[in-house]
Amino acid sequence: MSRLLVIGCGGVASVAIHKCCQNSEVFTELCIASRTISKCNELKEKLTGKTATRITTAQVDAADVPALTALIREYQPDAVLNVALPYQDLTIMDACLAAGVHYIDTANFEAENTDDPEWRAVYEKRCKELGFSAYFDYSWQWDYQEKFQQAGLTALLGSGFDPGVTSVFTAYALKHYFDEIHTIDILDCNGGDHGYPFATNFNPEINLREVSAPGSYWENGKWVEVPAVSIKREYSFPEVGKKDMYLLHHEEIESLAKNIPGVRRIRFFMTFGQSYLTHMKCLENVGMLSTTPVDFQGQQIVPIQFLKVLLPDPASLGPRTVGKTNIGCIFTGVKDGKEKTIYIYNVCDHQACYREVGSQAISYTTGVPAMIGAMLVADGQWRKPGVFNVEEFDPDPFMDALTQWGLPWVVDEHPETVE
């Protein structure tokens, strides 16, 4: 029995909240908090009468630490699930520390204003020291380790799918299939079709900044950075088919390189159609992906935030998206002195997700693991003082919960590998 405060009410949050309400034995009480309380009330109304979980709502600005702290102290949850924007990770962590509650999120911190001088100084120093230039990394949140340890609180980072499930797959493979993992290829395939000429399957700001940034991978103890979408491979995904995929920088590479001993190379690939890439490049060329404010008729606007208003809301894509996703990891390594290769993956159907919780599969595959991470922290199975990524805990209860709550997984011991 636990009380959970969920901050955020977008597509991923909606799935996580639906799943918490299906899991009423653990989540007996739930508060949905967002800057737009009407969204929270609308979701509460949809779920009322369909769950034993007692739902309340609240209005809060996730960037306002005193307001967040006051809400947490008033509601007194056992844990806070952050499914707001990555820009707000640090303010929510600060509020959790001030109010004395555990913290769970799905994505690492990313600065909203990349021109901020204080952030820029830290960022440029990191680029020189580590060798990758992505705007997001775990160092900001890992710096909270001592604070959470001293407070006796758990901060669980990256409990989505990637990062999240892919990292749990890695811990599971190391525990059950390998003595040592040498290479990890994380493959994220969305074979769905929403019918729009151009749309993003999750927050446009985060998605477009991620894809348009230089790619990077971990090899032989260091980062290798390459131009954006310059490395392309083709892969035949089970239940989806052949797709073009491109190497990107992704946050779980950073944590897995730190936490998986002996790993020699980690890469992340995501599938994109040519139409998506053409649209993105055009928007980038005319400055629409910029985070630097510009003056428009006497007002300051951020181009990528204006673009977000023009694009379809990812939360609205559920009823029109058909097809499947396939997300997983190919591992190579050794077991009992012999070389071994396995592929652990999940296939998720967009329309099946929509029928169950009213979302497309991208939100579903992130929202379900968010609930599972919150559950494992709330019930004490994954709880120790400090800041941790999901691969630092026993993977077995998480893997069992994936099957139970809608994301069954497959282990292929003879997979096609990526060159």
PDB file of N, CA, C and O in Angstrom, residues 344-413:
ATOM      1  N   ILE A 344      17.614  -9.583 -26.687  1.00  0.00           N
ATOM      2  CA  ILE A 344      16.419  -9.488 -25.833  1.00  0.00           C
ATOM      3  C   ILE A 344      15.599  -8.300 -26.320  1.00  0.00           C
ATOM      4  O   ILE A 344      16.135  -7.183 -26.433  1.00  0.00           O
ATOM      5  N   TYR A 345      14.325  -8.534 -26.615  1.00  0.00           N
ATOM      6  CA  TYR A 345      13.521  -7.444 -27.173  1.00  0.00           C
ATOM      7  C   TYR A 345      12.055  -7.577 -26.788  1.00  0.00           C
ATOM      8  O   TYR A 345      11.592  -8.634 -26.346  1.00  0.00           O
ATOM      9  N   ASN A 346      11.337  -6.486 -26.964  1.00  0.00           N
ATOM     10  CA  ASN A 346       9.885  -6.454 -26.801  1.00  0.00           C
ATOM     11  C   ASN A 346       9.247  -5.949 -28.086  1.00  0.00           C
ATOM     12  O   ASN A 346       9.771  -5.038 -28.729  1.00  0.00           O
ATOM     13  N   VAL A 347       8.123  -6.527 -28.459  1.00  0.00           N
ATOM     14  CA  VAL A 347       7.305  -6.039 -29.564  1.00  0.00           C
ATOM     15  C   VAL A 347       5.996  -5.521 -28.986  1.00  0.00           C
ATOM     16  O   VAL A 347       5.360  -6.188 -28.169  1.00  0.00           O
ATOM     17  N   CYS A 348       5.612  -4.313 -29.395  1.00  0.00           N
ATOM     18  CA  CYS A 348       4.413  -3.684 -28.861  1.00  0.00           C
ATOM     19  C   CYS A 348       3.547  -3.168 -30.011  1.00  0.00           C
ATOM     20  O   CYS A 348       4.067  -2.550 -30.951  1.00  0.00           O
ATOM     21  N   ASP A 349       2.254  -3.422 -29.948  1.00  0.00           N
ATOM     22  CA  ASP A 349       1.322  -3.061 -31.015  1.00  0.00           C
ATOM     23  C   ASP A 349       0.623  -1.733 -30.683  1.00  0.00           C
ATOM     24  O   ASP A 349       0.007  -1.596 -29.625  1.00  0.00           O
ATOM     25  N   HIS A 350       0.719  -0.771 -31.594  1.00  0.00           N
ATOM     26  CA  HIS A 350       0.141   0.551 -31.353  1.00  0.00           C
ATOM     27  C   HIS A 350      -1.354   0.489 -31.052  1.00  0.00           C
ATOM     28  O   HIS A 350      -1.835   1.127 -30.106  1.00  0.00           O
ATOM     29  N   GLN A 351      -2.104  -0.254 -31.851  1.00  0.00           N
ATOM     30  CA  GLN A 351      -3.550  -0.271 -31.676  1.00  0.00           C
ATOM     31  C   GLN A 351      -3.966  -1.021 -30.412  1.00  0.00           C
ATOM     32  O   GLN A 351      -4.950  -0.661 -29.768  1.00  0.00           O
ATOM     33  N   ALA A 352      -3.200  -2.050 -30.043  1.00  0.00           N
ATOM     34  CA  ALA A 352      -3.489  -2.759 -28.792  1.00  0.00           C
ATOM     35  C   ALA A 352      -3.309  -1.807 -27.604  1.00  0.00           C
ATOM     36  O   ALA A 352      -4.092  -1.825 -26.648  1.00  0.00           O
ATOM     37  N   CYS A 353      -2.274  -0.959 -27.675  1.00  0.00           N
ATOM     38  CA  CYS A 353      -2.049   0.024 -26.614  1.00  0.00           C
ATOM     39  C   CYS A 353      -3.204   1.020 -26.550  1.00  0.00           C
ATOM     40  O   CYS A 353      -3.675   1.382 -25.465  1.00  0.00           O
ATOM     41  N   TYR A 354      -3.655   1.441 -27.728  1.00  0.00           N
ATOM     42  CA  TYR A 354      -4.745   2.418 -27.757  1.00  0.00           C
ATOM     43  C   TYR A 354      -6.030   1.821 -27.179  1.00  0.00           C
ATOM     44  O   TYR A 354      -6.746   2.495 -26.424  1.00  0.00           O
ATOM     45  N   ARG A 355      -6.296   0.574 -27.507  1.00  0.00           N
ATOM     46  CA  ARG A 355      -7.503  -0.057 -26.970  1.00  0.00           C
ATOM     47  C   ARG A 355      -7.442  -0.180 -25.451  1.00  0.00           C
ATOM     48  O   ARG A 355      -8.462  -0.062 -24.760  1.00  0.00           O
ATOM     49  N   GLU A 356      -6.241  -0.413 -24.918  1.00  0.00           N
ATOM     50  CA  GLU A 356      -6.125  -0.608 -23.466  1.00  0.00           C
ATOM     51  C   GLU A 356      -6.133   0.703 -22.691  1.00  0.00           C
ATOM     52  O   GLU A 356      -6.878   0.857 -21.721  1.00  0.00           O
ATOM     53  N   VAL A 357      -5.296   1.659 -23.110  1.00  0.00           N
ATOM     54  CA  VAL A 357      -5.124   2.867 -22.296  1.00  0.00           C
ATOM     55  C   VAL A 357      -5.257   4.166 -23.092  1.00  0.00           C
ATOM     56  O   VAL A 357      -4.993   5.247 -22.561  1.00  0.00           O
ATOM     57  N   GLY A 358      -5.615   4.080 -24.376  1.00  0.00           N
ATOM     58  CA  GLY A 358      -5.833   5.283 -25.165  1.00  0.00           C
ATOM     59  C   GLY A 358      -4.580   5.973 -25.656  1.00  0.00           C
ATOM     60  O   GLY A 358      -4.603   7.174 -25.952  1.00  0.00           O
ATOM     61  N   SER A 359      -3.465   5.240 -25.772  1.00  0.00           N
ATOM     62  CA  SER A 359      -2.213   5.849 -26.225  1.00  0.00           C
ATOM     63  C   SER A 359      -1.586   5.031 -27.337  1.00  0.00           C
ATOM     64  O   SER A 359      -1.927   3.862 -27.540  1.00  0.00           O
ATOM     65  N   GLN A 360      -0.633   5.642 -28.043  1.00  0.00           N
ATOM     66  CA  GLN A 360       0.181   4.868 -28.984  1.00  0.00           C
ATOM     67  C   GLN A 360       1.306   4.155 -28.219  1.00  0.00           C
ATOM     68  O   GLN A 360       1.519   4.405 -27.033  1.00  0.00           O
ATOM     69  N   ALA A 361       2.023   3.277 -28.935  1.00  0.00           N
ATOM     70  CA  ALA A 361       2.978   2.391 -28.264  1.00  0.00           C
ATOM     71  C   ALA A 361       4.205   3.107 -27.718  1.00  0.00           C
ATOM     72  O   ALA A 361       4.833   2.618 -26.777  1.00  0.00           O
ATOM     73  N   ILE A 362       4.570   4.256 -28.278  1.00  0.00           N
ATOM     74  CA  ILE A 362       5.749   4.958 -27.771  1.00  0.00           C
ATOM     75  C   ILE A 362       5.506   5.419 -26.342  1.00  0.00           C
ATOM     76  O   ILE A 362       6.342   5.241 -25.452  1.00  0.00           O
ATOM     77  N   SER A 363       4.342   6.010 -26.103  1.00  0.00           N
ATOM     78  CA  SER A 363       4.002   6.409 -24.729  1.00  0.00           C
ATOM     79  C   SER A 363       3.825   5.188 -23.833  1.00  0.00           C
ATOM     80  O   SER A 363       4.216   5.196 -22.659  1.00  0.00           O
ATOM     81  N   TYR A 364       3.237   4.125 -24.379  1.00  0.00           N
ATOM     82  CA  TYR A 364       2.987   2.916 -23.591  1.00  0.00           C
ATOM     83  C   TYR A 364       4.296   2.284 -23.127  1.00  0.00           C
ATOM     84  O   TYR A 364       4.438   1.915 -21.950  1.00  0.00           O
ATOM     85  N   THR A 365       5.260   2.166 -24.047  1.00  0.00           N
ATOM     86  CA  THR A 365       6.516   1.495 -23.697  1.00  0.00           C
ATOM     87  C   THR A 365       7.353   2.302 -22.718  1.00  0.00           C
ATOM     88  O   THR A 365       8.262   1.761 -22.084  1.00  0.00           O
ATOM     89  N   THR A 366       7.065   3.590 -22.556  1.00  0.00           N
ATOM     90  CA  THR A 366       7.730   4.390 -21.533  1.00  0.00           C
ATOM     91  C   THR A 366       6.917   4.445 -20.245  1.00  0.00           C
ATOM     92  O   THR A 366       7.468   4.379 -19.146  1.00  0.00           O
ATOM     93  N   GLY A 367       5.601   4.550 -20.378  1.00  0.00           N
ATOM     94  CA  GLY A 367       4.742   4.691 -19.203  1.00  0.00           C
ATOM     95  C   GLY A 367       4.661   3.450 -18.340  1.00  0.00           C
ATOM     96  O   GLY A 367       4.617   3.541 -17.104  1.00  0.00           O
ATOM     97  N   VAL A 368       4.651   2.273 -18.961  1.00  0.00           N
ATOM     98  CA  VAL A 368       4.592   1.030 -18.180  1.00  0.00           C
ATOM     99  C   VAL A 368       5.844   0.865 -17.309  1.00  0.00           C
ATOM    100  O   VAL A 368       5.738   0.620 -16.101  1.00  0.00           O
ATOM    101  N   PRO A 369       7.057   0.998 -17.867  1.00  0.00           N
ATOM    102  CA  PRO A 369       8.247   0.900 -17.010  1.00  0.00           C
ATOM    103  C   PRO A 369       8.323   1.982 -15.942  1.00  0.00           C
ATOM    104  O   PRO A 369       8.894   1.752 -14.875  1.00  0.00           O
ATOM    105  N   ALA A 370       7.757   3.163 -16.237  1.00  0.00           N
ATOM    106  CA  ALA A 370       7.729   4.210 -15.209  1.00  0.00           C
ATOM    107  C   ALA A 370       6.923   3.746 -14.000  1.00  0.00           C
ATOM    108  O   ALA A 370       7.330   3.944 -12.845  1.00  0.00           O
ATOM    109  N   MET A 371       5.781   3.110 -14.259  1.00  0.00           N
ATOM    110  CA  MET A 371       4.984   2.563 -13.155  1.00  0.00           C
ATOM    111  C   MET A 371       5.756   1.470 -12.431  1.00  0.00           C
ATOM    112  O   MET A 371       5.753   1.401 -11.192  1.00  0.00           O
ATOM    113  N   ILE A 372       6.424   0.603 -13.176  1.00  0.00           N
ATOM    114  CA  ILE A 372       7.152  -0.508 -12.547  1.00  0.00           C
ATOM    115  C   ILE A 372       8.273   0.019 -11.652  1.00  0.00           C
ATOM    116  O   ILE A 372       8.463  -0.445 -10.522  1.00  0.00           O
ATOM    117  N   GLY A 373       9.042   0.997 -12.144  1.00  0.00           N
ATOM    118  CA  GLY A 373      10.093   1.581 -11.312  1.00  0.00           C
ATOM    119  C   GLY A 373       9.536   2.190 -10.047  1.00  0.00           C
ATOM    120  O   GLY A 373      10.087   2.001  -8.952  1.00  0.00           O
ATOM    121  N   ALA A 374       8.419   2.916 -10.173  1.00  0.00           N
ATOM    122  CA  ALA A 374       7.782   3.508  -8.990  1.00  0.00           C
ATOM    123  C   ALA A 374       7.309   2.429  -8.032  1.00  0.00           C
ATOM    124  O   ALA A 374       7.434   2.571  -6.807  1.00  0.00           O
ATOM    125  N   MET A 375       6.770   1.342  -8.573  1.00  0.00           N
ATOM    126  CA  MET A 375       6.302   0.239  -7.739  1.00  0.00           C
ATOM    127  C   MET A 375       7.454  -0.391  -6.952  1.00  0.00           C
ATOM    128  O   MET A 375       7.330  -0.645  -5.741  1.00  0.00           O
ATOM    129  N   LEU A 376       8.579  -0.632  -7.631  1.00  0.00           N
ATOM    130  CA  LEU A 376       9.699  -1.305  -6.973  1.00  0.00           C
ATOM    131  C   LEU A 376      10.342  -0.425  -5.904  1.00  0.00           C
ATOM    132  O   LEU A 376      10.840  -0.929  -4.887  1.00  0.00           O
ATOM    133  N   VAL A 377      10.336   0.880  -6.130  1.00  0.00           N
ATOM    134  CA  VAL A 377      10.822   1.786  -5.089  1.00  0.00           C
ATOM    135  C   VAL A 377       9.806   1.868  -3.948  1.00  0.00           C
ATOM    136  O   VAL A 377      10.158   1.780  -2.769  1.00  0.00           O
ATOM    137  N   ALA A 378       8.529   2.009  -4.302  1.00  0.00           N
ATOM    138  CA  ALA A 378       7.486   2.175  -3.278  1.00  0.00           C
ATOM    139  C   ALA A 378       7.377   0.962  -2.369  1.00  0.00           C
ATOM    140  O   ALA A 378       7.189   1.112  -1.151  1.00  0.00           O
ATOM    141  N   ASP A 379       7.497  -0.258  -2.947  1.00  0.00           N
ATOM    142  CA  ASP A 379       7.330  -1.446  -2.100  1.00  0.00           C
ATOM    143  C   ASP A 379       8.642  -1.933  -1.485  1.00  0.00           C
ATOM    144  O   ASP A 379       8.676  -2.952  -0.800  1.00  0.00           O
ATOM    145  N   GLY A 380       9.732  -1.204  -1.747  1.00  0.00           N
ATOM    146  CA  GLY A 380      10.994  -1.492  -1.081  1.00  0.00           C
ATOM    147  C   GLY A 380      11.903  -2.481  -1.773  1.00  0.00           C
ATOM    148  O   GLY A 380      13.029  -2.712  -1.310  1.00  0.00           O
ATOM    149  N   GLN A 381      11.486  -3.078  -2.890  1.00  0.00           N
ATOM    150  CA  GLN A 381      12.353  -4.041  -3.584  1.00  0.00           C
ATOM    151  C   GLN A 381      13.580  -3.364  -4.188  1.00  0.00           C
ATOM    152  O   GLN A 381      14.652  -3.958  -4.244  1.00  0.00           O
ATOM    153  N   TRP A 382      13.401  -2.146  -4.686  1.00  0.00           N
ATOM    154  CA  TRP A 382      14.514  -1.362  -5.227  1.00  0.00           C
ATOM    155  C   TRP A 382      14.636  -0.097  -4.381  1.00  0.00           C
ATOM    156  O   TRP A 382      14.146   0.959  -4.755  1.00  0.00           O
ATOM    157  N   ARG A 383      15.303  -0.231  -3.282  1.00  0.00           N
ATOM    158  CA  ARG A 383      15.425   0.943  -2.427  1.00  0.00           C
ATOM    159  C   ARG A 383      16.738   0.890  -1.663  1.00  0.00           C
ATOM    160  O   ARG A 383      16.995  -0.055  -0.910  1.00  0.00           O
ATOM    161  N   LYS A 384      17.575   1.895  -1.867  1.00  0.00           N
ATOM    162  CA  LYS A 384      18.788   2.087  -1.078  1.00  0.00           C
ATOM    163  C   LYS A 384      19.185   3.559  -1.214  1.00  0.00           C
ATOM    164  O   LYS A 384      18.874   4.205  -2.219  1.00  0.00           O
ATOM    165  N   PRO A 385      19.844   4.116  -0.204  1.00  0.00           N
ATOM    166  CA  PRO A 385      20.146   5.548  -0.234  1.00  0.00           C
ATOM    167  C   PRO A 385      21.126   5.903  -1.351  1.00  0.00           C
ATOM    168  O   PRO A 385      22.167   5.257  -1.515  1.00  0.00           O
ATOM    169  N   GLY A 386      20.767   6.920  -2.136  1.00  0.00           N
ATOM    170  CA  GLY A 386      21.640   7.383  -3.194  1.00  0.00           C
ATOM    171  C   GLY A 386      20.912   7.558  -4.515  1.00  0.00           C
ATOM    172  O   GLY A 386      19.689   7.429  -4.597  1.00  0.00           O
ATOM    173  N   VAL A 387      21.696   7.843  -5.550  1.00  0.00           N
ATOM    174  CA  VAL A 387      21.189   8.052  -6.908  1.00  0.00           C
ATOM    175  C   VAL A 387      21.652   6.891  -7.771  1.00  0.00           C
ATOM    176  O   VAL A 387      22.856   6.628  -7.855  1.00  0.00           O
ATOM    177  N   PHE A 388      20.705   6.198  -8.401  1.00  0.00           N
ATOM    178  CA  PHE A 388      21.030   4.975  -9.126  1.00  0.00           C
ATOM    179  C   PHE A 388      20.316   4.910 -10.470  1.00  0.00           C
ATOM    180  O   PHE A 388      19.185   5.374 -10.619  1.00  0.00           O
ATOM    181  N   ASN A 389      20.994   4.284 -11.431  1.00  0.00           N
ATOM    182  CA  ASN A 389      20.344   3.909 -12.684  1.00  0.00           C
ATOM    183  C   ASN A 389      19.770   2.513 -12.528  1.00  0.00           C
ATOM    184  O   ASN A 389      20.194   1.730 -11.657  1.00  0.00           O
ATOM    185  N   VAL A 390      18.812   2.165 -13.382  1.00  0.00           N
ATOM    186  CA  VAL A 390      18.055   0.937 -13.159  1.00  0.00           C
ATOM    187  C   VAL A 390      18.918  -0.322 -13.231  1.00  0.00           C
ATOM    188  O   VAL A 390      18.612  -1.320 -12.559  1.00  0.00           O
ATOM    189  N   GLU A 391      20.009  -0.291 -14.008  1.00  0.00           N
ATOM    190  CA  GLU A 391      20.840  -1.501 -14.132  1.00  0.00           C
ATOM    191  C   GLU A 391      21.622  -1.807 -12.873  1.00  0.00           C
ATOM    192  O   GLU A 391      22.253  -2.874 -12.767  1.00  0.00           O
ATOM    193  N   GLU A 392      21.573  -0.916 -11.883  1.00  0.00           N
ATOM    194  CA  GLU A 392      22.296  -1.139 -10.634  1.00  0.00           C
ATOM    195  C   GLU A 392      21.494  -1.934  -9.612  1.00  0.00           C
ATOM    196  O   GLU A 392      21.986  -2.193  -8.513  1.00  0.00           O
ATOM    197  N   PHE A 393      20.270  -2.341  -9.969  1.00  0.00           N
ATOM    198  CA  PHE A 393      19.437  -3.158  -9.091  1.00  0.00           C
ATOM    199  C   PHE A 393      19.244  -4.548  -9.688  1.00  0.00           C
ATOM    200  O   PHE A 393      19.550  -4.787 -10.862  1.00  0.00           O
ATOM    201  N   ASP A 394      18.723  -5.467  -8.872  1.00  0.00           N
ATOM    202  CA  ASP A 394      18.410  -6.816  -9.341  1.00  0.00           C
ATOM    203  C   ASP A 394      17.365  -6.719 -10.453  1.00  0.00           C
ATOM    204  O   ASP A 394      16.255  -6.211 -10.226  1.00  0.00           O
ATOM    205  N   PRO A 395      17.668  -7.217 -11.660  1.00  0.00           N
ATOM    206  CA  PRO A 395      16.729  -7.053 -12.776  1.00  0.00           C
ATOM    207  C   PRO A 395      15.517  -7.966 -12.718  1.00  0.00           C
ATOM    208  O   PRO A 395      14.509  -7.698 -13.388  1.00  0.00           O
ATOM    209  N   ASP A 396      15.574  -9.041 -11.963  1.00  0.00           N
ATOM    210  CA  ASP A 396      14.534 -10.071 -12.048  1.00  0.00           C
ATOM    211  C   ASP A 396      13.125  -9.566 -11.714  1.00  0.00           C
ATOM    212  O   ASP A 396      12.179  -9.858 -12.455  1.00  0.00           O
ATOM    213  N   PRO A 397      12.925  -8.812 -10.623  1.00  0.00           N
ATOM    214  CA  PRO A 397      11.555  -8.354 -10.354  1.00  0.00           C
ATOM    215  C   PRO A 397      11.030  -7.406 -11.418  1.00  0.00           C
ATOM    216  O   PRO A 397       9.836  -7.409 -11.730  1.00  0.00           O
ATOM    217  N   PHE A 398      11.900  -6.610 -12.022  1.00  0.00           N
ATOM    218  CA  PHE A 398      11.480  -5.705 -13.089  1.00  0.00           C
ATOM    219  C   PHE A 398      11.085  -6.509 -14.330  1.00  0.00           C
ATOM    220  O   PHE A 398      10.048  -6.227 -14.967  1.00  0.00           O
ATOM    221  N   MET A 399      11.890  -7.511 -14.677  1.00  0.00           N
ATOM    222  CA  MET A 399      11.596  -8.345 -15.849  1.00  0.00           C
ATOM    223  C   MET A 399      10.283  -9.096 -15.667  1.00  0.00           C
ATOM    224  O   MET A 399       9.476  -9.218 -16.608  1.00  0.00           O
ATOM    225  N   ASP A 400      10.048  -9.610 -14.464  1.00  0.00           N
ATOM    226  CA  ASP A 400       8.771 -10.289 -14.185  1.00  0.00           C
ATOM    227  C   ASP A 400       7.601  -9.322 -14.343  1.00  0.00           C
ATOM    228  O   ASP A 400       6.553  -9.672 -14.895  1.00  0.00           O
ATOM    229  N   ALA A 401       7.789  -8.098 -13.847  1.00  0.00           N
ATOM    230  CA  ALA A 401       6.711  -7.109 -13.915  1.00  0.00           C
ATOM    231  C   ALA A 401       6.424  -6.670 -15.348  1.00  0.00           C
ATOM    232  O   ALA A 401       5.273  -6.370 -15.691  1.00  0.00           O
ATOM    233  N   LEU A 402       7.442  -6.623 -16.194  1.00  0.00           N
ATOM    234  CA  LEU A 402       7.221  -6.275 -17.600  1.00  0.00           C
ATOM    235  C   LEU A 402       6.216  -7.224 -18.239  1.00  0.00           C
ATOM    236  O   LEU A 402       5.275  -6.796 -18.930  1.00  0.00           O
ATOM    237  N   THR A 403       6.396  -8.511 -18.010  1.00  0.00           N
ATOM    238  CA  THR A 403       5.479  -9.503 -18.566  1.00  0.00           C
ATOM    239  C   THR A 403       4.089  -9.356 -17.962  1.00  0.00           C
ATOM    240  O   THR A 403       3.078  -9.433 -18.669  1.00  0.00           O
ATOM    241  N   GLN A 404       4.036  -9.108 -16.672  1.00  0.00           N
ATOM    242  CA  GLN A 404       2.747  -9.000 -15.988  1.00  0.00           C
ATOM    243  C   GLN A 404       1.945  -7.788 -16.426  1.00  0.00           C
ATOM    244  O   GLN A 404       0.713  -7.851 -16.546  1.00  0.00           O
ATOM    245  N   TRP A 405       2.631  -6.682 -16.733  1.00  0.00           N
ATOM    246  CA  TRP A 405       1.940  -5.418 -16.961  1.00  0.00           C
ATOM    247  C   TRP A 405       1.910  -4.965 -18.417  1.00  0.00           C
ATOM    248  O   TRP A 405       1.631  -3.803 -18.695  1.00  0.00           O
ATOM    249  N   GLY A 406       2.203  -5.871 -19.355  1.00  0.00           N
ATOM    250  CA  GLY A 406       1.917  -5.557 -20.751  1.00  0.00           C
ATOM    251  C   GLY A 406       3.080  -5.447 -21.705  1.00  0.00           C
ATOM    252  O   GLY A 406       2.879  -5.134 -22.876  1.00  0.00           O
ATOM    253  N   LEU A 407       4.301  -5.715 -21.240  1.00  0.00           N
ATOM    254  CA  LEU A 407       5.465  -5.633 -22.124  1.00  0.00           C
ATOM    255  C   LEU A 407       6.271  -6.936 -22.077  1.00  0.00           C
ATOM    256  O   LEU A 407       7.413  -6.963 -21.601  1.00  0.00           O
ATOM    257  N   PRO A 408       5.701  -8.027 -22.567  1.00  0.00           N
ATOM    258  CA  PRO A 408       6.435  -9.302 -22.564  1.00  0.00           C
ATOM    259  C   PRO A 408       7.670  -9.217 -23.455  1.00  0.00           C
ATOM    260  O   PRO A 408       7.688  -8.479 -24.436  1.00  0.00           O
ATOM    261  N   TRP A 409       8.689  -9.989 -23.104  1.00  0.00           N
ATOM    262  CA  TRP A 409       9.959  -9.906 -23.802  1.00  0.00           C
ATOM    263  C   TRP A 409      10.382 -11.280 -24.320  1.00  0.00           C
ATOM    264  O   TRP A 409       9.896 -12.324 -23.872  1.00  0.00           O
ATOM    265  N   VAL A 410      11.279 -11.245 -25.284  1.00  0.00           N
ATOM    266  CA  VAL A 410      11.754 -12.458 -25.966  1.00  0.00           C
ATOM    267  C   VAL A 410      13.272 -12.494 -25.872  1.00  0.00           C
ATOM    268  O   VAL A 410      13.933 -11.462 -25.988  1.00  0.00           O
ATOM    269  N   VAL A 411      13.832 -13.689 -25.684  1.00  0.00           N
ATOM    270  CA  VAL A 411      15.278 -13.889 -25.756  1.00  0.00           C
ATOM    271  C   VAL A 411      15.580 -14.751 -26.980  1.00  0.00           C
ATOM    272  O   VAL A 411      15.163 -15.899 -27.055  1.00  0.00           O
ATOM    273  N   ASP A 412      16.273 -14.164 -27.957  1.00  0.00           N
ATOM    274  CA  ASP A 412      16.698 -14.875 -29.166  1.00  0.00           C
ATOM    275  C   ASP A 412      18.184 -15.191 -29.004  1.00  0.00           C
ATOM    276  O   ASP A 412      19.016 -14.285 -28.925  1.00  0.00           O
ATOM    277  N   GLU A 413      18.528 -16.491 -28.976  1.00  0.00           N
ATOM    278  CA  GLU A 413      19.919 -16.881 -28.745  1.00  0.00           C
ATOM    279  C   GLU A 413      20.697 -17.057 -30.041  1.00  0.00           C
ATOM    280  O   GLU A 413      21.878 -17.402 -30.014  1.00  0.00           O
TER     281      GLU A 413
END
